[in-house]
């Protein structure tokens, strides 16, 4: 089995975060959630946190000029080089996708797969209203979903053009979705 470098895409509320944690553990790779990195920076009150906080609360996107170098630095660290990575929440824009491609190219690396964890807008809206996270105001939820359609959904084509896209149905029991995700990864990594 080679070192896995994967991206998981999905609307907020698709179960992406939960499934990512389980997948990273199952495959022994690093779970790199840019949302988690930003939330930790906000909690610590670092410069990054101060730059990101208001944007996150409003449901907007932190700038590519901040996000791309942040991921670039992180994926060069020993643990990711040795064990691979599951990117969760990045890329979210075309510039971030191009940035990811460049940074992997520069290291002579390629993505194994980009997984689209597919759950319809109506379903994720209900799930997010129910979970009540602090940055989940109704306006912020709507804004994040709109931005997903405008900025991130087009990346599905971008990955498909490169032969990297696999779509997995995100409806159903958590363990069933997990099994579907594993099947896709194992197939790509055979
Ligand atoms: P998430 O946990 O992935 O839903 O991210 C929470 C929030 O962090 C998002 O609503 C954005 O404000 C910000 N964020 C996380 N990842 C990115 C990214 N790749 N680009 C821009 N903003 C991001």
PDB file of N, CA, C and O and ligand atoms in Angstrom, residues 12 16 33-36 38-39 55-56 59-62 67 88-92 96 133 135 144, ligand 1:
ATOM      1  N   UNK A  12     -21.096  21.258   4.121  1.00  0.00           N
ATOM      2  CA  UNK A  12     -21.115  21.300   5.568  1.00  0.00           C
ATOM      3  C   UNK A  12     -22.325  20.497   6.037  1.00  0.00           C
ATOM      4  O   UNK A  12     -23.406  20.634   5.473  1.00  0.00           O
ATOM      5  N   UNK A  16     -18.771  14.720   6.784  1.00  0.00           N
ATOM      6  CA  UNK A  16     -17.374  14.695   6.315  1.00  0.00           C
ATOM      7  C   UNK A  16     -16.382  14.658   7.476  1.00  0.00           C
ATOM      8  O   UNK A  16     -15.411  13.894   7.435  1.00  0.00           O
ATOM      9  N   UNK A  33      -7.722  18.943   8.872  1.00  0.00           N
ATOM     10  CA  UNK A  33      -8.947  19.724   8.710  1.00  0.00           C
ATOM     11  C   UNK A  33      -8.581  21.191   8.846  1.00  0.00           C
ATOM     12  O   UNK A  33      -8.185  21.641   9.932  1.00  0.00           O
ATOM     13  N   UNK A  34      -8.719  21.936   7.763  1.00  0.00           N
ATOM     14  CA  UNK A  34      -8.363  23.356   7.848  1.00  0.00           C
ATOM     15  C   UNK A  34      -9.319  24.098   8.788  1.00  0.00           C
ATOM     16  O   UNK A  34      -8.909  25.044   9.456  1.00  0.00           O
ATOM     17  N   UNK A  35     -10.579  23.644   8.880  1.00  0.00           N
ATOM     18  CA  UNK A  35     -11.512  24.239   9.838  1.00  0.00           C
ATOM     19  C   UNK A  35     -11.013  24.046  11.271  1.00  0.00           C
ATOM     20  O   UNK A  35     -11.048  24.974  12.085  1.00  0.00           O
ATOM     21  N   UNK A  36     -10.518  22.830  11.582  1.00  0.00           N
ATOM     22  CA  UNK A  36      -9.977  22.568  12.926  1.00  0.00           C
ATOM     23  C   UNK A  36      -8.750  23.433  13.195  1.00  0.00           C
ATOM     24  O   UNK A  36      -8.582  23.957  14.297  1.00  0.00           O
ATOM     25  N   UNK A  38      -8.067  26.328  11.933  1.00  0.00           N
ATOM     26  CA  UNK A  38      -8.516  27.712  12.153  1.00  0.00           C
ATOM     27  C   UNK A  38      -9.202  27.867  13.505  1.00  0.00           C
ATOM     28  O   UNK A  38      -8.969  28.845  14.222  1.00  0.00           O
ATOM     29  N   UNK A  39     -10.042  26.907  13.866  1.00  0.00           N
ATOM     30  CA  UNK A  39     -10.726  26.994  15.169  1.00  0.00           C
ATOM     31  C   UNK A  39      -9.717  26.975  16.314  1.00  0.00           C
ATOM     32  O   UNK A  39      -9.856  27.715  17.297  1.00  0.00           O
ATOM     33  N   UNK A  55     -14.496  36.160   9.824  1.00  0.00           N
ATOM     34  CA  UNK A  55     -14.870  35.525   8.560  1.00  0.00           C
ATOM     35  C   UNK A  55     -15.579  34.200   8.823  1.00  0.00           C
ATOM     36  O   UNK A  55     -16.608  33.889   8.218  1.00  0.00           O
ATOM     37  N   UNK A  56     -15.044  33.439   9.761  1.00  0.00           N
ATOM     38  CA  UNK A  56     -15.647  32.140  10.073  1.00  0.00           C
ATOM     39  C   UNK A  56     -17.043  32.308  10.667  1.00  0.00           C
ATOM     40  O   UNK A  56     -17.971  31.577  10.319  1.00  0.00           O
ATOM     41  N   UNK A  59     -19.600  32.875   8.127  1.00  0.00           N
ATOM     42  CA  UNK A  59     -19.773  31.813   7.131  1.00  0.00           C
ATOM     43  C   UNK A  59     -19.012  32.061   5.845  1.00  0.00           C
ATOM     44  O   UNK A  59     -19.204  31.363   4.856  1.00  0.00           O
ATOM     45  N   UNK A  60     -18.134  33.071   5.840  1.00  0.00           N
ATOM     46  CA  UNK A  60     -17.338  33.369   4.654  1.00  0.00           C
ATOM     47  C   UNK A  60     -16.124  32.461   4.544  1.00  0.00           C
ATOM     48  O   UNK A  60     -15.927  31.564   5.364  1.00  0.00           O
ATOM     49  N   UNK A  61     -15.316  32.698   3.515  1.00  0.00           N
ATOM     50  CA  UNK A  61     -14.106  31.904   3.311  1.00  0.00           C
ATOM     51  C   UNK A  61     -12.876  32.742   3.657  1.00  0.00           C
ATOM     52  O   UNK A  61     -12.741  33.887   3.214  1.00  0.00           O
ATOM     53  N   UNK A  62     -11.990  32.149   4.424  1.00  0.00           N
ATOM     54  CA  UNK A  62     -10.712  32.788   4.710  1.00  0.00           C
ATOM     55  C   UNK A  62      -9.919  32.840   3.390  1.00  0.00           C
ATOM     56  O   UNK A  62     -10.038  31.950   2.549  1.00  0.00           O
ATOM     57  N   UNK A  67      -4.782  30.559   3.260  1.00  0.00           N
ATOM     58  CA  UNK A  67      -5.006  29.103   3.330  1.00  0.00           C
ATOM     59  C   UNK A  67      -3.957  28.302   2.570  1.00  0.00           C
ATOM     60  O   UNK A  67      -3.537  27.233   3.023  1.00  0.00           O
ATOM     61  N   UNK A  88      -9.353  17.682   4.663  1.00  0.00           N
ATOM     62  CA  UNK A  88     -10.782  17.852   4.952  1.00  0.00           C
ATOM     63  C   UNK A  88     -11.060  19.359   5.041  1.00  0.00           C
ATOM     64  O   UNK A  88     -10.600  20.013   5.962  1.00  0.00           O
ATOM     65  N   UNK A  89     -11.761  19.888   4.052  1.00  0.00           N
ATOM     66  CA  UNK A  89     -12.059  21.327   4.068  1.00  0.00           C
ATOM     67  C   UNK A  89     -11.131  22.135   3.186  1.00  0.00           C
ATOM     68  O   UNK A  89     -11.241  23.356   3.114  1.00  0.00           O
ATOM     69  N   UNK A  90     -10.217  21.479   2.513  1.00  0.00           N
ATOM     70  CA  UNK A  90      -9.286  22.103   1.581  1.00  0.00           C
ATOM     71  C   UNK A  90      -9.020  21.119   0.462  1.00  0.00           C
ATOM     72  O   UNK A  90      -8.779  19.952   0.745  1.00  0.00           O
ATOM     73  N   UNK A  91      -9.058  21.516  -0.808  1.00  0.00           N
ATOM     74  CA  UNK A  91      -9.311  22.867  -1.300  1.00  0.00           C
ATOM     75  C   UNK A  91     -10.809  23.204  -1.324  1.00  0.00           C
ATOM     76  O   UNK A  91     -11.652  22.336  -1.434  1.00  0.00           O
ATOM     77  N   UNK A  92     -11.088  24.490  -1.251  1.00  0.00           N
ATOM     78  CA  UNK A  92     -12.465  24.984  -1.302  1.00  0.00           C
ATOM     79  C   UNK A  92     -12.679  25.926  -2.464  1.00  0.00           C
ATOM     80  O   UNK A  92     -13.819  26.315  -2.721  1.00  0.00           O
ATOM     81  N   UNK A  96      -7.250  27.353  -4.620  1.00  0.00           N
ATOM     82  CA  UNK A  96      -6.705  26.394  -3.649  1.00  0.00           C
ATOM     83  C   UNK A  96      -6.413  25.048  -4.313  1.00  0.00           C
ATOM     84  O   UNK A  96      -5.413  24.397  -4.006  1.00  0.00           O
ATOM     85  N   UNK A 133     -24.052  24.160  16.352  1.00  0.00           N
ATOM     86  CA  UNK A 133     -22.694  24.602  16.696  1.00  0.00           C
ATOM     87  C   UNK A 133     -22.661  26.124  16.808  1.00  0.00           C
ATOM     88  O   UNK A 133     -23.514  26.800  16.232  1.00  0.00           O
ATOM     89  N   UNK A 135     -20.864  28.498  15.572  1.00  0.00           N
ATOM     90  CA  UNK A 135     -20.783  29.313  14.357  1.00  0.00           C
ATOM     91  C   UNK A 135     -21.857  28.910  13.342  1.00  0.00           C
ATOM     92  O   UNK A 135     -21.765  29.214  12.171  1.00  0.00           O
ATOM     93  N   UNK A 144     -22.577  29.527   3.970  1.00  0.00           N
ATOM     94  CA  UNK A 144     -21.616  28.453   3.701  1.00  0.00           C
ATOM     95  C   UNK A 144     -22.110  27.547   2.588  1.00  0.00           C
ATOM     96  O   UNK A 144     -21.341  27.128   1.733  1.00  0.00           O
TER      97      UNK A 144
HETATM   98  P1  LIG B   1     -15.101  23.684   8.254  1.00  0.00           P
HETATM   99  O1  LIG B   1     -14.840  23.136   9.615  1.00  0.00           O
HETATM  100  O2  LIG B   1     -14.310  22.996   7.178  1.00  0.00           O
HETATM  101  O3  LIG B   1     -16.559  23.769   7.936  1.00  0.00           O
HETATM  102  O4  LIG B   1     -14.548  25.188   8.260  1.00  0.00           O
HETATM  103  C1  LIG B   1     -15.101  26.165   9.128  1.00  0.00           C
HETATM  104  C2  LIG B   1     -14.839  27.551   8.558  1.00  0.00           C
HETATM  105  O5  LIG B   1     -13.420  27.760   8.445  1.00  0.00           O
HETATM  106  C3  LIG B   1     -15.370  27.788   7.155  1.00  0.00           C
HETATM  107  O6  LIG B   1     -16.717  28.179   7.171  1.00  0.00           O
HETATM  108  C4  LIG B   1     -14.442  28.881   6.649  1.00  0.00           C
HETATM  109  O7  LIG B   1     -14.784  30.124   7.188  1.00  0.00           O
HETATM  110  C5  LIG B   1     -13.110  28.485   7.258  1.00  0.00           C
HETATM  111  N1  LIG B   1     -12.325  27.586   6.364  1.00  0.00           N
HETATM  112  C6  LIG B   1     -11.973  26.290   6.597  1.00  0.00           C
HETATM  113  N2  LIG B   1     -11.258  25.794   5.580  1.00  0.00           N
HETATM  114  C7  LIG B   1     -11.157  26.798   4.656  1.00  0.00           C
HETATM  115  C8  LIG B   1     -10.556  26.898   3.371  1.00  0.00           C
HETATM  116  N3  LIG B   1      -9.920  25.851   2.805  1.00  0.00           N
HETATM  117  N4  LIG B   1     -10.658  28.082   2.731  1.00  0.00           N
HETATM  118  C9  LIG B   1     -11.292  29.139   3.276  1.00  0.00           C
HETATM  119  N5  LIG B   1     -11.891  29.096   4.464  1.00  0.00           N
HETATM  120  C10 LIG B   1     -11.829  27.936   5.168  1.00  0.00           C
END
